[in-house]
Amino acid sequence: MPAPRVKKGKWSKDRERTKSGRWRKKRSDANQPRKVKKSKLRVALIAIGITIVAVVIIMIYFFFPGIIGL
């Protein structure tokens, strides 16, 4: 199936079909495998860990204020 025609520009030369049949811009690395994106799980675990530490410190401060000495 030929690329869709556009009156102005060189649209048909700058596009290619994907596996799903949609049109996309040609990339110089189109045949290269995509890089694996870093998981956001690590960032989420770090944020949860910092939150837990902060909550524990606040609980110690409220329940045992003599330990911190303030």
Short mmCIF file of C-alpha atoms in Angstrom, two decimals:
data_model
loop_
_atom_site.label_atom_id
_atom_site.label_comp_id
_atom_site.label_asym_id
_atom_site.label_seq_id
_atom_site.Cartn_x
_atom_site.Cartn_y
_atom_site.Cartn_z
CA MET A 1 0.00 0.00 0.00
CA PRO A 2 1.58 3.32 -1.00
CA ALA A 3 2.05 6.15 1.45
CA PRO A 4 -0.80 8.67 1.65
CA ARG A 5 -0.41 11.60 -0.74
CA VAL A 6 -0.02 15.13 0.53
CA LYS A 7 0.01 18.13 -1.81
CA LYS A 8 2.88 19.97 -0.12
CA GLY A 9 6.08 18.50 1.20
CA LYS A 10 7.59 15.04 0.91
CA TRP A 11 5.36 13.27 3.38
CA SER A 12 5.42 9.90 1.59
CA LYS A 13 9.21 9.73 1.69
CA ASP A 14 9.41 10.53 5.40
CA ARG A 15 6.92 7.88 6.56
CA GLU A 16 6.81 4.13 6.95
CA ARG A 17 4.32 1.55 8.13
CA THR A 18 4.59 -0.04 11.56
CA LYS A 19 3.77 -3.67 12.36
CA SER A 20 0.27 -2.62 13.39
CA GLY A 21 -0.29 -0.86 10.04
CA ARG A 22 -0.09 2.74 11.25
CA TRP A 23 2.10 5.37 9.59
CA ARG A 24 5.04 6.84 11.46
CA LYS A 25 8.05 9.00 10.70
CA LYS A 26 11.08 7.08 9.53
CA ARG A 27 13.85 6.84 12.08
CA SER A 28 17.50 6.29 11.34
CA ASP A 29 17.49 3.51 13.95
CA ALA A 30 14.19 1.96 12.83
CA ASN A 31 15.59 -1.56 12.51
CA GLN A 32 17.50 -1.44 15.80
CA PRO A 33 16.07 -3.04 18.93
CA ARG A 34 14.66 -0.51 21.36
CA LYS A 35 16.52 0.27 24.56
CA VAL A 36 15.01 -1.19 27.69
CA LYS A 37 13.60 1.57 29.83
CA LYS A 38 14.66 1.64 33.46
CA SER A 39 12.02 0.37 35.79
CA LYS A 40 10.21 2.91 37.92
CA LEU A 41 9.89 0.24 40.62
CA ARG A 42 13.28 1.16 42.06
CA VAL A 43 12.32 4.82 42.38
CA ALA A 44 9.01 3.87 43.98
CA LEU A 45 10.71 1.58 46.51
CA ILE A 46 13.18 4.32 47.46
CA ALA A 47 10.33 6.82 47.95
CA ILE A 48 8.39 4.33 50.09
CA GLY A 49 11.49 3.61 52.15
CA ILE A 50 12.14 7.31 52.83
CA THR A 51 8.49 7.79 53.79
CA ILE A 52 8.60 4.86 56.24
CA VAL A 53 11.78 6.18 57.86
CA ALA A 54 10.24 9.64 58.23
CA VAL A 55 7.06 8.22 59.80
CA VAL A 56 9.09 6.11 62.25
CA ILE A 57 11.14 9.14 63.32
CA ILE A 58 7.99 11.20 63.83
CA MET A 59 6.37 8.39 65.85
CA ILE A 60 9.46 8.08 68.05
CA TYR A 61 9.42 11.84 68.61
CA PHE A 62 5.74 11.85 69.70
CA PHE A 63 5.78 8.67 71.80
CA PHE A 64 9.27 9.00 73.32
CA PRO A 65 10.27 12.70 73.31
CA GLY A 66 12.95 12.09 75.97
CA ILE A 67 15.01 9.90 73.64
CA ILE A 68 15.68 12.69 71.16
CA GLY A 69 16.23 15.27 73.90
CA LEU A 70 14.23 18.16 72.47
#
